[in-house]
């Protein structure tokens, strides 16, 4: 997390690894990288933009997805806490 004025930049990395089971002979392994930016509009409201890319067996992060696919997610919005 890096604050830049009224904005905050967040980066993260995740890895998932599961051993082989009776249902999956090969097991699961995937890596994910994400970046998010928040911009404070007020004490309780902010704008956000976020992106994440997953490589490997994406079912580790996205249940029901094609195991050999590469997944990319993107989001933009306004967040207000009560």
PDB file of C-alpha atoms in Angstrom:
ATOM      1  CA  UNK A   1       0.000   0.000   0.000  1.00  0.00           C
ATOM      2  CA  UNK A   2       1.423   3.371  -1.067  1.00  0.00           C
ATOM      3  CA  UNK A   3      -0.399   6.636  -0.242  1.00  0.00           C
ATOM      4  CA  UNK A   4      -0.093   9.349  -2.928  1.00  0.00           C
ATOM      5  CA  UNK A   5      -1.944  12.481  -1.812  1.00  0.00           C
ATOM      6  CA  UNK A   6      -5.664  11.654  -1.687  1.00  0.00           C
ATOM      7  CA  UNK A   7      -5.018   8.384  -3.556  1.00  0.00           C
ATOM      8  CA  UNK A   8      -3.773   4.998  -2.381  1.00  0.00           C
ATOM      9  CA  UNK A   9      -2.125   2.402  -4.624  1.00  0.00           C
ATOM     10  CA  UNK A  10      -2.349  -1.274  -3.590  1.00  0.00           C
ATOM     11  CA  UNK A  11      -0.580  -4.200  -5.265  1.00  0.00           C
ATOM     12  CA  UNK A  12      -0.816  -7.863  -4.336  1.00  0.00           C
ATOM     13  CA  UNK A  13       0.390 -11.274  -5.443  1.00  0.00           C
ATOM     14  CA  UNK A  14      -1.175 -14.630  -4.602  1.00  0.00           C
ATOM     15  CA  UNK A  15      -0.320 -18.220  -5.393  1.00  0.00           C
ATOM     16  CA  UNK A  16      -2.464 -21.317  -5.009  1.00  0.00           C
ATOM     17  CA  UNK A  17      -1.170 -24.863  -5.025  1.00  0.00           C
ATOM     18  CA  UNK A  18      -3.120 -28.034  -4.256  1.00  0.00           C
ATOM     19  CA  UNK A  19      -1.964 -31.624  -4.269  1.00  0.00           C
ATOM     20  CA  UNK A  20      -3.431 -34.206  -6.622  1.00  0.00           C
ATOM     21  CA  UNK A  21      -6.615 -35.912  -5.418  1.00  0.00           C
ATOM     22  CA  UNK A  22      -8.832 -38.684  -6.734  1.00  0.00           C
ATOM     23  CA  UNK A  23     -10.842 -36.035  -8.629  1.00  0.00           C
ATOM     24  CA  UNK A  24      -7.748 -34.250  -9.999  1.00  0.00           C
ATOM     25  CA  UNK A  25      -4.759 -36.355 -11.010  1.00  0.00           C
ATOM     26  CA  UNK A  26      -2.506 -33.356 -11.624  1.00  0.00           C
ATOM     27  CA  UNK A  27      -3.470 -31.021  -8.765  1.00  0.00           C
ATOM     28  CA  UNK A  28      -3.880 -27.270  -9.103  1.00  0.00           C
ATOM     29  CA  UNK A  29      -1.368 -24.442  -9.338  1.00  0.00           C
ATOM     30  CA  UNK A  30      -2.039 -20.809 -10.236  1.00  0.00           C
ATOM     31  CA  UNK A  31      -0.564 -17.349  -9.704  1.00  0.00           C
ATOM     32  CA  UNK A  32      -2.455 -14.058  -9.504  1.00  0.00           C
ATOM     33  CA  UNK A  33      -1.315 -10.440  -9.556  1.00  0.00           C
ATOM     34  CA  UNK A  34      -3.536  -7.454  -8.831  1.00  0.00           C
ATOM     35  CA  UNK A  35      -3.374  -3.667  -8.668  1.00  0.00           C
ATOM     36  CA  UNK A  36      -5.937  -1.330  -7.129  1.00  0.00           C
ATOM     37  CA  UNK A  37      -6.127   2.454  -6.846  1.00  0.00           C
ATOM     38  CA  UNK A  38      -8.390   4.286  -4.390  1.00  0.00           C
ATOM     39  CA  UNK A  39      -9.129   8.008  -4.498  1.00  0.00           C
ATOM     40  CA  UNK A  40     -10.672   9.584  -1.392  1.00  0.00           C
ATOM     41  CA  UNK A  41     -13.669  11.812  -2.138  1.00  0.00           C
ATOM     42  CA  UNK A  42     -14.408  12.313   1.569  1.00  0.00           C
ATOM     43  CA  UNK A  43     -13.760  10.606   4.902  1.00  0.00           C
ATOM     44  CA  UNK A  44     -16.229   7.793   4.052  1.00  0.00           C
ATOM     45  CA  UNK A  45     -16.412   7.771   0.222  1.00  0.00           C
ATOM     46  CA  UNK A  46     -13.874   6.825  -2.433  1.00  0.00           C
ATOM     47  CA  UNK A  47     -13.530   5.951  -6.096  1.00  0.00           C
ATOM     48  CA  UNK A  48     -11.733   2.755  -7.012  1.00  0.00           C
ATOM     49  CA  UNK A  49     -10.300   1.034 -10.049  1.00  0.00           C
ATOM     50  CA  UNK A  50      -8.883  -2.480  -9.833  1.00  0.00           C
ATOM     51  CA  UNK A  51      -7.456  -5.159 -12.088  1.00  0.00           C
ATOM     52  CA  UNK A  52      -6.270  -8.736 -11.570  1.00  0.00           C
ATOM     53  CA  UNK A  53      -4.719 -11.340 -13.833  1.00  0.00           C
ATOM     54  CA  UNK A  54      -4.622 -15.051 -13.035  1.00  0.00           C
ATOM     55  CA  UNK A  55      -2.378 -17.541 -14.847  1.00  0.00           C
ATOM     56  CA  UNK A  56      -2.229 -21.298 -14.440  1.00  0.00           C
ATOM     57  CA  UNK A  57      -5.156 -23.446 -13.318  1.00  0.00           C
ATOM     58  CA  UNK A  58      -7.602 -20.611 -12.762  1.00  0.00           C
ATOM     59  CA  UNK A  59     -10.108 -22.904 -10.985  1.00  0.00           C
ATOM     60  CA  UNK A  60      -7.910 -22.341  -7.905  1.00  0.00           C
ATOM     61  CA  UNK A  61      -9.212 -18.736  -7.827  1.00  0.00           C
ATOM     62  CA  UNK A  62     -12.344 -18.901 -10.032  1.00  0.00           C
ATOM     63  CA  UNK A  63     -14.430 -22.035  -9.304  1.00  0.00           C
ATOM     64  CA  UNK A  64     -16.090 -23.488 -12.409  1.00  0.00           C
ATOM     65  CA  UNK A  65     -13.719 -21.766 -14.884  1.00  0.00           C
ATOM     66  CA  UNK A  66     -11.888 -23.571 -17.685  1.00  0.00           C
ATOM     67  CA  UNK A  67      -8.747 -24.938 -15.923  1.00  0.00           C
ATOM     68  CA  UNK A  68      -6.363 -23.964 -18.739  1.00  0.00           C
ATOM     69  CA  UNK A  69      -7.740 -20.450 -19.243  1.00  0.00           C
ATOM     70  CA  UNK A  70      -6.091 -17.167 -18.307  1.00  0.00           C
ATOM     71  CA  UNK A  71      -8.474 -14.919 -16.379  1.00  0.00           C
ATOM     72  CA  UNK A  72      -8.444 -11.137 -16.262  1.00  0.00           C
ATOM     73  CA  UNK A  73     -10.769  -9.119 -14.045  1.00  0.00           C
ATOM     74  CA  UNK A  74     -11.360  -5.369 -14.024  1.00  0.00           C
ATOM     75  CA  UNK A  75     -13.591  -3.190 -11.871  1.00  0.00           C
ATOM     76  CA  UNK A  76     -14.446   0.486 -11.398  1.00  0.00           C
ATOM     77  CA  UNK A  77     -16.778   1.986  -8.832  1.00  0.00           C
ATOM     78  CA  UNK A  78     -17.691   4.238  -5.941  1.00  0.00           C
ATOM     79  CA  UNK A  79     -17.533   2.937  -2.375  1.00  0.00           C
ATOM     80  CA  UNK A  80     -19.285   4.557   0.600  1.00  0.00           C
ATOM     81  CA  UNK A  81     -19.058   3.211   4.156  1.00  0.00           C
ATOM     82  CA  UNK A  82     -21.841   3.843   6.668  1.00  0.00           C
TER      83      UNK A  82
END
